[in-house]
PDB file of C-alpha atoms and ligand atoms in Angstrom:
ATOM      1  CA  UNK A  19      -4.877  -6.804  25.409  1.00 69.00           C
ATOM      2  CA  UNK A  20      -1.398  -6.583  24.562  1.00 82.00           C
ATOM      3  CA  UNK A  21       0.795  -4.865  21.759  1.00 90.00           C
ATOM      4  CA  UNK A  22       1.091  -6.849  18.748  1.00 95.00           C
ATOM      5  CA  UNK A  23       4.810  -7.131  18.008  1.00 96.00           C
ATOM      6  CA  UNK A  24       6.164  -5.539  14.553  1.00 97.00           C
ATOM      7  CA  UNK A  25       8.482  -8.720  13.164  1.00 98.00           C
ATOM      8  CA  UNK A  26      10.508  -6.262  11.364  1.00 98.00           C
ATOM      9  CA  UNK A  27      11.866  -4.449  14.435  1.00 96.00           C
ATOM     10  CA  UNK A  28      13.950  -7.586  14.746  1.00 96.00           C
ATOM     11  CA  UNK A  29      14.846  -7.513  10.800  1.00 97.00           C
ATOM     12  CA  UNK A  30      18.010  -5.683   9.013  1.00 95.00           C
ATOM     13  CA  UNK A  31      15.888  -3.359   7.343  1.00 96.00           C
ATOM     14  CA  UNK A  32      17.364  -0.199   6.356  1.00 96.00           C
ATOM     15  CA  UNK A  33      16.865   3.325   8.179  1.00 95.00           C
ATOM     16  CA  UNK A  34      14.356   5.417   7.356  1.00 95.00           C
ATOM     17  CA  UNK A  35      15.583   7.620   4.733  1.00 95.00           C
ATOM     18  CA  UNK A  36      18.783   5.491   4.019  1.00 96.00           C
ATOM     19  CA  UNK A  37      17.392   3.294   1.042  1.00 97.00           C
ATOM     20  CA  UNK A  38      19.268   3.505  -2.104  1.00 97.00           C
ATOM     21  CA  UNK A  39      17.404   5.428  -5.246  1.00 97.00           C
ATOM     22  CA  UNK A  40      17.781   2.426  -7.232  1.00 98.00           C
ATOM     23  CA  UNK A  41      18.101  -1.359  -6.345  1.00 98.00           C
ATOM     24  CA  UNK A  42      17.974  -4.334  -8.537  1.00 98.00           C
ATOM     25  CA  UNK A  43      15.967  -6.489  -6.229  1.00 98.00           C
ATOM     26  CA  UNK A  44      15.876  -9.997  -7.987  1.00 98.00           C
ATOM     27  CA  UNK A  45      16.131 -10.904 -11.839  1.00 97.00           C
ATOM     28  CA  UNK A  46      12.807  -9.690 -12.308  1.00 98.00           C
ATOM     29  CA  UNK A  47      12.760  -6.537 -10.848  1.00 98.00           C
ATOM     30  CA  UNK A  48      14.034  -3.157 -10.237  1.00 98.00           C
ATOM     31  CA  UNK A  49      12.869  -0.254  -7.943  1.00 98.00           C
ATOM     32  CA  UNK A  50      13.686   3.452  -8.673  1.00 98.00           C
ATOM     33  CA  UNK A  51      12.560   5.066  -5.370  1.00 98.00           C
ATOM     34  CA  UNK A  52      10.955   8.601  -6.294  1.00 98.00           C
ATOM     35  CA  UNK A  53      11.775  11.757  -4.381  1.00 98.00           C
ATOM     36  CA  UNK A  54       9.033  12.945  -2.502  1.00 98.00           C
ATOM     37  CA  UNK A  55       9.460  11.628   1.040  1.00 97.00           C
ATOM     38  CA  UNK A  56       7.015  12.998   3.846  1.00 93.00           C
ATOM     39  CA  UNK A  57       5.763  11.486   7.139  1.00 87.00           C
ATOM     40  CA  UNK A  58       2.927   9.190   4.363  1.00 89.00           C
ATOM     41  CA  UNK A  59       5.008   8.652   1.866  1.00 95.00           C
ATOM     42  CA  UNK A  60       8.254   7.545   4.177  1.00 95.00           C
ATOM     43  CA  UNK A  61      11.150   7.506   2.396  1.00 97.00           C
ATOM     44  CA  UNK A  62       9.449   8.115  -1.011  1.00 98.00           C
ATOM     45  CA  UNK A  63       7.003   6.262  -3.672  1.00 98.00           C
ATOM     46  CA  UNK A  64       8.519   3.003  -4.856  1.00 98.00           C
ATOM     47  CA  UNK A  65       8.318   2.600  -8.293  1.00 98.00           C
ATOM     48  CA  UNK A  66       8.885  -0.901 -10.124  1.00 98.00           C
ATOM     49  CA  UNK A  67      10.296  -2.139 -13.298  1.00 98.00           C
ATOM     50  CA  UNK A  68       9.311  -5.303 -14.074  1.00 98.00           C
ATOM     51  CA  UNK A  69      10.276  -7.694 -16.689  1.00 98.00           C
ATOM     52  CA  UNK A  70      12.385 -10.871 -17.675  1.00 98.00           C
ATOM     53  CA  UNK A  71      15.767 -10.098 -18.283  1.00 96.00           C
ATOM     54  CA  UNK A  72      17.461 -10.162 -21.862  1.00 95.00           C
ATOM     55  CA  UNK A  73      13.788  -9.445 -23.172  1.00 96.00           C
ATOM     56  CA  UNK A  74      14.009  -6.000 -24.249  1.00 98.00           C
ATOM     57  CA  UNK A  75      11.246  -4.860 -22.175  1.00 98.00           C
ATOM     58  CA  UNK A  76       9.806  -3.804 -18.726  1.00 98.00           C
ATOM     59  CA  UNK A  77       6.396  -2.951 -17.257  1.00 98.00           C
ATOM     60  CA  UNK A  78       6.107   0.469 -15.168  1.00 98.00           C
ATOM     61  CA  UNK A  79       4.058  -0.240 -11.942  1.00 98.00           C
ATOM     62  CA  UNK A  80       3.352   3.012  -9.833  1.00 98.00           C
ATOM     63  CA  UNK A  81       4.968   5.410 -11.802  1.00 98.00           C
ATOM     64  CA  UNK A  82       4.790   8.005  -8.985  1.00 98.00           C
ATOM     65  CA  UNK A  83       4.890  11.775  -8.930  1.00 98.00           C
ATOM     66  CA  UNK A  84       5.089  13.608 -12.411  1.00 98.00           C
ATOM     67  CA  UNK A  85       8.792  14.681 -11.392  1.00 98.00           C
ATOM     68  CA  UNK A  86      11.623  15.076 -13.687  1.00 98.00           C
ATOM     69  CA  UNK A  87      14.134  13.923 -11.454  1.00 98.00           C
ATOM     70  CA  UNK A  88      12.592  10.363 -10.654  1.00 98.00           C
ATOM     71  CA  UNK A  89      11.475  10.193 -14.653  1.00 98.00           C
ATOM     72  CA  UNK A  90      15.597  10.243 -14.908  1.00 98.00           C
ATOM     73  CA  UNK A  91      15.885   7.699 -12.883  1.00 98.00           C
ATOM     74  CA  UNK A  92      13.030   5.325 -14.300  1.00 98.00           C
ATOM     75  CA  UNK A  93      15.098   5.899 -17.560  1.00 98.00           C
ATOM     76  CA  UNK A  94      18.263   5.759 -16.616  1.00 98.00           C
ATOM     77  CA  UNK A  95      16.757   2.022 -14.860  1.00 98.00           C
ATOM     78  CA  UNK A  96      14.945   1.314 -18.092  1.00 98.00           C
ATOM     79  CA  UNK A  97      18.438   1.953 -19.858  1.00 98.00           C
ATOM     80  CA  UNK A  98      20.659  -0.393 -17.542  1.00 98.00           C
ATOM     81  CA  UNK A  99      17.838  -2.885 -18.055  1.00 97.00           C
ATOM     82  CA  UNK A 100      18.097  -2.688 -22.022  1.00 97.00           C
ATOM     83  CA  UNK A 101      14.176  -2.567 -21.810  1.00 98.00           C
ATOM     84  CA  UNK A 102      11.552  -0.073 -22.868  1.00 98.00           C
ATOM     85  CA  UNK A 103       8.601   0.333 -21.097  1.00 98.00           C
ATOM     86  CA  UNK A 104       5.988  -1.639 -22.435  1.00 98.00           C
ATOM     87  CA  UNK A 105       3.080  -0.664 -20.392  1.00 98.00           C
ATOM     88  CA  UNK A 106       2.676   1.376 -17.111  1.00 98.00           C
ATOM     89  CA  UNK A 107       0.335  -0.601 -14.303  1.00 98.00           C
ATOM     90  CA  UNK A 108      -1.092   1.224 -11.037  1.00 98.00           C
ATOM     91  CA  UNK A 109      -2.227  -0.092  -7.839  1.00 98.00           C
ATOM     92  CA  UNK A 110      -4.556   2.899  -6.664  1.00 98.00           C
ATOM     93  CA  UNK A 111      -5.482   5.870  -7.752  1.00 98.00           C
ATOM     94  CA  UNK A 112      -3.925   8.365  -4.920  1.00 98.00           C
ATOM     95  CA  UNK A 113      -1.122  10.664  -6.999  1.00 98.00           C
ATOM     96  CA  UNK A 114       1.831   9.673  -4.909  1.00 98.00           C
ATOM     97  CA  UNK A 115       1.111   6.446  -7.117  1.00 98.00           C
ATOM     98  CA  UNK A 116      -0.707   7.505 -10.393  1.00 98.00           C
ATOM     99  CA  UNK A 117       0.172  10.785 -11.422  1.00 98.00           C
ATOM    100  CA  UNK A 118       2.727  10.099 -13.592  1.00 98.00           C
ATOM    101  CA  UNK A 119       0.921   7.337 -15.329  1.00 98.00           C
ATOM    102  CA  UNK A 120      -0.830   9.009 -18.082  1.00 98.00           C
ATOM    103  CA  UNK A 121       2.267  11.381 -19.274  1.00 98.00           C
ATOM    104  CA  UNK A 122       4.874   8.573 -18.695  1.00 98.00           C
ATOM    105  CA  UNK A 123       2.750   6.361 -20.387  1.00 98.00           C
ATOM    106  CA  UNK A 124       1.942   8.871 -23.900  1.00 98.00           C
ATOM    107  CA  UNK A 125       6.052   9.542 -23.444  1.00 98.00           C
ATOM    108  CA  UNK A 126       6.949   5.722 -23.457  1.00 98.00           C
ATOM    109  CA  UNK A 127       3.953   4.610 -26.094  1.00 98.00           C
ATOM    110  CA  UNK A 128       2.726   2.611 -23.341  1.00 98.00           C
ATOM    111  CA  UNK A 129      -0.752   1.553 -22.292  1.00 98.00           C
ATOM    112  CA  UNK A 130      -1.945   2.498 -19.129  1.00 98.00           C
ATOM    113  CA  UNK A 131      -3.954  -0.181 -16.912  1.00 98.00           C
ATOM    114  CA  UNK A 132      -5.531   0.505 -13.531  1.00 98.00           C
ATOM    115  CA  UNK A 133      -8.661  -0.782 -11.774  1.00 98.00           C
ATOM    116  CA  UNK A 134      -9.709   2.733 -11.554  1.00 98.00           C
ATOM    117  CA  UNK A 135     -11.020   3.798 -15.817  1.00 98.00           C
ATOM    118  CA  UNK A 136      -9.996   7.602 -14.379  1.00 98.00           C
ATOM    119  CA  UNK A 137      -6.391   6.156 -13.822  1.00 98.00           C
ATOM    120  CA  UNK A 138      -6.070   4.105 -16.615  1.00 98.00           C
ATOM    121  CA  UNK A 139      -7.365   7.444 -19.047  1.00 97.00           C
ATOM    122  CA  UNK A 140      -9.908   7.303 -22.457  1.00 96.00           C
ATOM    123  CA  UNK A 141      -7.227   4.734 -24.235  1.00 95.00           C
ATOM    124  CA  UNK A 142      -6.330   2.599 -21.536  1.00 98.00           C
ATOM    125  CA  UNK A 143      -7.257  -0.635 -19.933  1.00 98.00           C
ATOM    126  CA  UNK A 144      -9.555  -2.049 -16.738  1.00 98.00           C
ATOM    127  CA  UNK A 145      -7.642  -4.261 -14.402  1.00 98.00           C
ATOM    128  CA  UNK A 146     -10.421  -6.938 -13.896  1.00 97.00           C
ATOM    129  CA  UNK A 147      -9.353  -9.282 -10.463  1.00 96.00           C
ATOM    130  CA  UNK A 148      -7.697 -12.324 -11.263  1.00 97.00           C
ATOM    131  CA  UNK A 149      -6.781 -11.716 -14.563  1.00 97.00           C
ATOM    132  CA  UNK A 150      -3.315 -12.203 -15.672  1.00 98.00           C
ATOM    133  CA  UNK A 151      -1.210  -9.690 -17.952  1.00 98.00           C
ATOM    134  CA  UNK A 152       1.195 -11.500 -20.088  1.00 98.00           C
ATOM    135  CA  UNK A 153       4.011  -8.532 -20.539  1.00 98.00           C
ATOM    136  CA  UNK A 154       7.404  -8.175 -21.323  1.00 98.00           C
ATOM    137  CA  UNK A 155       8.627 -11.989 -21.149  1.00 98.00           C
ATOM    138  CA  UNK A 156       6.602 -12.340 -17.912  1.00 98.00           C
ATOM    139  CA  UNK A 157       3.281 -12.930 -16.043  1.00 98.00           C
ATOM    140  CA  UNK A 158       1.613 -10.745 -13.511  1.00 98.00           C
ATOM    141  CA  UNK A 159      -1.574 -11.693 -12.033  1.00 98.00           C
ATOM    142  CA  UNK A 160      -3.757  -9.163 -10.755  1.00 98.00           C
ATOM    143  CA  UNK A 161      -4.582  -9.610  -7.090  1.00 98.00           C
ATOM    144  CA  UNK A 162      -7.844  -7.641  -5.660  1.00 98.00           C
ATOM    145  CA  UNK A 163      -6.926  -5.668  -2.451  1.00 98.00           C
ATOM    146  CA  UNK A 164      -9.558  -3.143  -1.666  1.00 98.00           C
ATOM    147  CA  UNK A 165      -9.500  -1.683   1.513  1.00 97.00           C
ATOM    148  CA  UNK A 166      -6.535   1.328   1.691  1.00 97.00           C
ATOM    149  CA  UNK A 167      -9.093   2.214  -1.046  1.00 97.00           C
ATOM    150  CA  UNK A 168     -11.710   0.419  -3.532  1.00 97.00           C
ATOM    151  CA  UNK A 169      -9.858   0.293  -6.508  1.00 98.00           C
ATOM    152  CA  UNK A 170      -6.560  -0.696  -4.881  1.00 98.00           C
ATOM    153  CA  UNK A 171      -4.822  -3.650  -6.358  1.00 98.00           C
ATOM    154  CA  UNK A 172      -1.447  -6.001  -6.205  1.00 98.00           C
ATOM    155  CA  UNK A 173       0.543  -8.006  -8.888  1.00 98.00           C
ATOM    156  CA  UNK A 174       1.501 -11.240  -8.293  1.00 98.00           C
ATOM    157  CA  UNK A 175       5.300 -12.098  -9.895  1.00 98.00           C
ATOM    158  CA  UNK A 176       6.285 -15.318 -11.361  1.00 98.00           C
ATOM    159  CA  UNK A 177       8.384 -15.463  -8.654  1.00 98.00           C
ATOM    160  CA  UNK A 178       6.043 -15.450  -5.975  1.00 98.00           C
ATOM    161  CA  UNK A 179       7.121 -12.049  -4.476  1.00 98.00           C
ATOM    162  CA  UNK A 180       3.755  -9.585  -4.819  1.00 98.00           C
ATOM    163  CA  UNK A 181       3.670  -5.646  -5.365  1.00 98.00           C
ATOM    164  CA  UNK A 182       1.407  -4.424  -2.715  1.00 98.00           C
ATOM    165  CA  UNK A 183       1.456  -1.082  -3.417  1.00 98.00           C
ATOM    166  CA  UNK A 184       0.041   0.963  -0.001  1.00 98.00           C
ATOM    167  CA  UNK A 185      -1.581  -2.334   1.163  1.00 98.00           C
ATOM    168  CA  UNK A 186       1.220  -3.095   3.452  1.00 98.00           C
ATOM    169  CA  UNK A 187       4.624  -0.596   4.266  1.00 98.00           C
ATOM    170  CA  UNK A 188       7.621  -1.319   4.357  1.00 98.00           C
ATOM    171  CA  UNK A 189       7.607   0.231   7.799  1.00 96.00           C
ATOM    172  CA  UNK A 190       4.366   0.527  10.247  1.00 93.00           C
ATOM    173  CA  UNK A 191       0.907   0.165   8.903  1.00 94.00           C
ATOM    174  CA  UNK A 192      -0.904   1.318   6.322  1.00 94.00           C
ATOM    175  CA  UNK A 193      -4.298   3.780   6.187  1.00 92.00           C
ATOM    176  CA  UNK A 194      -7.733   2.377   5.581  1.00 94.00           C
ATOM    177  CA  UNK A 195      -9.130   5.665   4.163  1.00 94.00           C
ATOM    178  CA  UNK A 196     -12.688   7.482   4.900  1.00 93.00           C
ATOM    179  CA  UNK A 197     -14.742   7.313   3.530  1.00 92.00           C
ATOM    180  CA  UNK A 198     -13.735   5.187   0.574  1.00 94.00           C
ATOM    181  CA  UNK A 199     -11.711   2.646   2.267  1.00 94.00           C
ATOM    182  CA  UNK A 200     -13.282  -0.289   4.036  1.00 95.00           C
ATOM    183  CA  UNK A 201     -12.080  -2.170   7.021  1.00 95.00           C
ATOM    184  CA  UNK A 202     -13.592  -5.791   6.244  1.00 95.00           C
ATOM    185  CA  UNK A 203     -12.565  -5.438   2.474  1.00 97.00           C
ATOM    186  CA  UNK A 204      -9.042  -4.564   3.841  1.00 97.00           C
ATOM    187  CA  UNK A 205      -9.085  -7.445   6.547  1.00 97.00           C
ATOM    188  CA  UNK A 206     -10.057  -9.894   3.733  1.00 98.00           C
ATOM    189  CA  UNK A 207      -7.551  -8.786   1.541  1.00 98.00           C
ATOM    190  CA  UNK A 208      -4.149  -8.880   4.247  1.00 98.00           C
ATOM    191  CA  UNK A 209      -5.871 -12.884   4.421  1.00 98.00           C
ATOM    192  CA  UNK A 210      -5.890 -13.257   0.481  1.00 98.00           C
ATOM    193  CA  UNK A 211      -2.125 -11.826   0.485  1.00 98.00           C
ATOM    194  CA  UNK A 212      -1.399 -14.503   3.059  1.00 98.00           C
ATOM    195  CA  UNK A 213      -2.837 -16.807   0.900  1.00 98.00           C
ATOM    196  CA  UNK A 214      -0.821 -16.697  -2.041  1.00 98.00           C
ATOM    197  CA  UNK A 215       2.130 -17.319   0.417  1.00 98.00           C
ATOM    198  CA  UNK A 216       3.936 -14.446  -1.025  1.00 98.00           C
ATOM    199  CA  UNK A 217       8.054 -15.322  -1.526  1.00 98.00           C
ATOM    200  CA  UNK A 218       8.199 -11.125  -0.688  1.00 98.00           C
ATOM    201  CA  UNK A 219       6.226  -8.173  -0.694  1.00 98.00           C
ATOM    202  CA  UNK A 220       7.367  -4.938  -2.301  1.00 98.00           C
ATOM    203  CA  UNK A 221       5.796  -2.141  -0.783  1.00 98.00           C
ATOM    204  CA  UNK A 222       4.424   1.536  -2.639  1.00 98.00           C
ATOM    205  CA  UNK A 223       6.593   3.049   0.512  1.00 98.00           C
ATOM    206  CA  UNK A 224       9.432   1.551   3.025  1.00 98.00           C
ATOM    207  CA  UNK A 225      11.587  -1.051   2.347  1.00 98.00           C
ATOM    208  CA  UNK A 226      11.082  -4.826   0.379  1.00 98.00           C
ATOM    209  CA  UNK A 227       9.950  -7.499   3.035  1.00 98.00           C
ATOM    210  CA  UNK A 228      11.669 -10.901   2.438  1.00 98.00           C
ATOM    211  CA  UNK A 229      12.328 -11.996   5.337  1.00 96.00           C
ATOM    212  CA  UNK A 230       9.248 -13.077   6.369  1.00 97.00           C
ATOM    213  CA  UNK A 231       6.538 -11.911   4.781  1.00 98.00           C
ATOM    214  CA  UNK A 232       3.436 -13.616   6.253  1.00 98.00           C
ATOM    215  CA  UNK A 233       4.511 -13.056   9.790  1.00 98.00           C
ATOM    216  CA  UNK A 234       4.018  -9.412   8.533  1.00 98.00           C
ATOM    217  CA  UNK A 235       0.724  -9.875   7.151  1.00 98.00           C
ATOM    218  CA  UNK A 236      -0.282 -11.748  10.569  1.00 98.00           C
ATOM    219  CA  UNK A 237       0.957  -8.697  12.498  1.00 98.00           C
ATOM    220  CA  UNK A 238      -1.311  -6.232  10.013  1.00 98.00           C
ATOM    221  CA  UNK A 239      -4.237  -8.274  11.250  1.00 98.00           C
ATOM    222  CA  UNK A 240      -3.125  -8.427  14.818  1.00 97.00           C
ATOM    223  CA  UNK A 241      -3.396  -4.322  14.260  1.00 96.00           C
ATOM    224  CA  UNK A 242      -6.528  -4.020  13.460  1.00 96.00           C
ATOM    225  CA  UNK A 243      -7.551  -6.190  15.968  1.00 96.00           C
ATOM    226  CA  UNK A 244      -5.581  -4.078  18.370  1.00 96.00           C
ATOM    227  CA  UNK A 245      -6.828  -0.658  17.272  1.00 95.00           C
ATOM    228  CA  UNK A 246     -10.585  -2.100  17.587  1.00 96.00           C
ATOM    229  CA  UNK A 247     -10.137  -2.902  21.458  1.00 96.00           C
ATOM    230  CA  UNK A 248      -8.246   0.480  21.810  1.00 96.00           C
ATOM    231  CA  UNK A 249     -11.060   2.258  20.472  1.00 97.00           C
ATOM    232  CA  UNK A 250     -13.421   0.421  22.530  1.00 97.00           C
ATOM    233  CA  UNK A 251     -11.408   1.228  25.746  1.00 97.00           C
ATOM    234  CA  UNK A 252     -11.106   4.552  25.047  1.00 97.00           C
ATOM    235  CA  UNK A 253     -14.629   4.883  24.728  1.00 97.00           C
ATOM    236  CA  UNK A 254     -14.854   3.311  28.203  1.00 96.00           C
ATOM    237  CA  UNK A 255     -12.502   5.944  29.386  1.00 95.00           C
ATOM    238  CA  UNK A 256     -14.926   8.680  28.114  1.00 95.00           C
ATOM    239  CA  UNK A 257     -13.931   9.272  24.497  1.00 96.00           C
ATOM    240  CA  UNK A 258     -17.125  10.461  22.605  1.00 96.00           C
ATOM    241  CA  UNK A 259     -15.471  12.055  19.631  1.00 97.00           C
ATOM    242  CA  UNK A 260     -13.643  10.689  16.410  1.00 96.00           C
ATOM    243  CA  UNK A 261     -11.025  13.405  17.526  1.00 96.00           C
ATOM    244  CA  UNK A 262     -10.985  12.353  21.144  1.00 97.00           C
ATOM    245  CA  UNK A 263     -10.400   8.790  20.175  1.00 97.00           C
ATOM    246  CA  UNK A 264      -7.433   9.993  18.270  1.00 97.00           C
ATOM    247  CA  UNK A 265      -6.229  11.838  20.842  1.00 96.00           C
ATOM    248  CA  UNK A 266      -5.931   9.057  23.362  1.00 96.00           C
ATOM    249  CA  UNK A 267      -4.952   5.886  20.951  1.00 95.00           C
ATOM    250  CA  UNK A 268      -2.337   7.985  18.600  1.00 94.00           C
ATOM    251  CA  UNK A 269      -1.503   9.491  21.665  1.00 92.00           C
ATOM    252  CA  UNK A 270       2.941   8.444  20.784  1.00 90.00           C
ATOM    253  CA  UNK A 271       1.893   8.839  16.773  1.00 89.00           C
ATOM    254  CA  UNK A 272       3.220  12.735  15.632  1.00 90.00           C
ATOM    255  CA  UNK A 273       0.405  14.471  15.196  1.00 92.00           C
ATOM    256  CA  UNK A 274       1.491  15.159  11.149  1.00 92.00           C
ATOM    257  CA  UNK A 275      -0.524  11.667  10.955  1.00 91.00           C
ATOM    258  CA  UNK A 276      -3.461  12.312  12.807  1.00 94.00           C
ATOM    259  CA  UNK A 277      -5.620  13.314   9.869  1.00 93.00           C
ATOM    260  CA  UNK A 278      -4.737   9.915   9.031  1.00 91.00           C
ATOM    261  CA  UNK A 279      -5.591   8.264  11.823  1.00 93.00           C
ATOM    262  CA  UNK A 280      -8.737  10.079  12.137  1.00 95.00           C
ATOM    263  CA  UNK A 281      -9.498   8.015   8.543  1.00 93.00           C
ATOM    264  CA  UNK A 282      -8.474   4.928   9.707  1.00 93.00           C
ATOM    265  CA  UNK A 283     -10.322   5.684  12.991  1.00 96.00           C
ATOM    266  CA  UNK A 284     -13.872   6.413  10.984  1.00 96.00           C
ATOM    267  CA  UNK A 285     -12.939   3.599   8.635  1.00 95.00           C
ATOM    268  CA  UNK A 286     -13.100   1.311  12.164  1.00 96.00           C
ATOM    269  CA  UNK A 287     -15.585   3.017  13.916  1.00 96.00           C
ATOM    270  CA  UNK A 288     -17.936   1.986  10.965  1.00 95.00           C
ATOM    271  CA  UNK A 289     -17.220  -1.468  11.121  1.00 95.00           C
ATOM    272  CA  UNK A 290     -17.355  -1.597  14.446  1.00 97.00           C
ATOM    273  CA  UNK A 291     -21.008   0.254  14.009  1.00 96.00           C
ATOM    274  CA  UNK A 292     -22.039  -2.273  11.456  1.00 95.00           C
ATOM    275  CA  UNK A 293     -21.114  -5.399  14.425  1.00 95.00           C
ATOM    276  CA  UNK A 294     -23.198  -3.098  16.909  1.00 96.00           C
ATOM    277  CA  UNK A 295     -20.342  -2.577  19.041  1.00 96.00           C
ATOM    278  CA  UNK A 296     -20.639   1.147  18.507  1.00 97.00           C
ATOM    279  CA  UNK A 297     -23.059   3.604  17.863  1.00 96.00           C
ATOM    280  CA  UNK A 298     -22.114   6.521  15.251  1.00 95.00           C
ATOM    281  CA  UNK A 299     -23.816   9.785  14.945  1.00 93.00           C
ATOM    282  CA  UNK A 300     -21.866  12.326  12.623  1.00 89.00           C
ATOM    283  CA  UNK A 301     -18.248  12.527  14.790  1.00 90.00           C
ATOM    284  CA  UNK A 302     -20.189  11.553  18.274  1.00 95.00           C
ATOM    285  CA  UNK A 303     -19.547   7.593  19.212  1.00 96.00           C
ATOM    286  CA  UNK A 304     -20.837   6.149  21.955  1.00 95.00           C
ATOM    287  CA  UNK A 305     -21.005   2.640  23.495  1.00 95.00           C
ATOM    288  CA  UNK A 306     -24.449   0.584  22.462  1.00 93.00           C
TER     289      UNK A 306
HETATM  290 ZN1   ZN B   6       1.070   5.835  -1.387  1.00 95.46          ZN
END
């Protein structure tokens, strides 16, 4: 069994904490990076403007905390654009991404659409998978990616480069949540964002990945591969608790992001239960 190997440690990717609050990242796009940075949020939310230039118009995906500072800076974005916002779109429903989705959107005059009716609020609109939003001068399709949690989503750019939102980071891996989240969902999702041969993926957290972005979606799977056998061996080694597994396979993680890990180690632990690899009763695990 050995260590999958991260791509990016080999790419010019910029230091945690060192990425520029706003970045014009091809024709298309813009990201105003909100200020609330924290050991699961990295270096902050990434939110997106998105939009064909010279139209007049953008679309708001993950607007991010309700925080006066980053609303600046989405306006002060919006204003170097020339564009309004014309509607405000949201990958999940966890607040780093969606808080600011319903006030930013009654502010701007702009519809809200999530895959989650609680996101998108009484007068806004269902994401439904596959569909494609035809919005200021551009296309988006809507890309199912349940797994980090149900409702999550991505959008798919005319260019080919996809917003993942917290489906993949910029840097490390992301959560699969407990017990919403869903390990197979997630699995088949990284596969369907291989699929679509992605030109980049822009990330809710961490930096944009150009360089190569399926190698990083083949290194996601590798993960979760990874973590399964480390779970398994740890249970060889005597592990009979969710928190003893943590213990001994997030052993190097800081322990800020074991509650995490203790998610993402459930979130495992009940697919592995499903395969009968595992049995599960309440936090005890033990081998079949
Ligand atoms: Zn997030």
């Amino acid at each position: 069994m050995r260590t999958p190997v991260d791509p990016r440690t080999s790419w010019d990717l910029p230091a945690p904490g060192a990425m520029p609050r706003t970045a014009d990242l091809e024709p298309l796009v813009t990201r105003v990076l909100a200020p609330n940075p924290s050991p699961m949020t990295l270096d902050g939310t990434n939110t997106y403007l998105v939009g064909a230039p010279g139209r007049g118009q953008a679309v708001l995906v993950d607007p991010g905390p309700d925080d006066p500072a980053h609303l600046a800076a989405v306006e002060a974005a919006l204003a170097a654009r020339d564009a309004r916002c014309v509607a405000v779109l949201v990958t999940h429903h966890h607040g780093d991404h969606a808080e600011a989705a319903l006030p930013w959107g009654a502010r701007f005059g702009a519809r809200v659409a999530a895959a989650d009716a609680r996101v998108a609020g009484p007068d806004g609109r269902v994401l439904e998978p596959g569909e494609r939003l035809a919005l200021a001068g551009t296309t988006l399709g809507v890309v199912p990616t349940p797994g980090h949690t149900a409702d999550h989503v991505a959008f798919r750019l005319e260019s080919g480069a996809v917003l993942v939102g917290d489906h993949v980071l910029g840097r490390g891996t992301s959560v699969v949540t407990h017990p919403e989240g869903d390990v197979l969902a997630y699995l088949a999702s990284l596969r369907r964002v291989h699929d679509l041969g992605p030109s980049a993926l822009y990330c809710g957290h961490g930096p944009e990945l150009t360089e190569d972005p399926g190698a990083v979606l083949d290194f996601y799977l590798a993960h979760r591969r990874f973590r399964e056998q480390q779970l398994l061996a740890a249970m060889v080694r005597g592990a009979g608790t969710v928190d003893e597994l943590v213990a001994d396979v997030y052993a190097e993680v800081p322990r800020e992001v074991w509650p995490a890990a203790a998610q993402s180690t459930r979130a495992t632990l009940a697919k592995l239960a499903a395969e009968g690899h595992v049995v599960l009763d309440g936090d005890r695990v033990a081998l079949p």
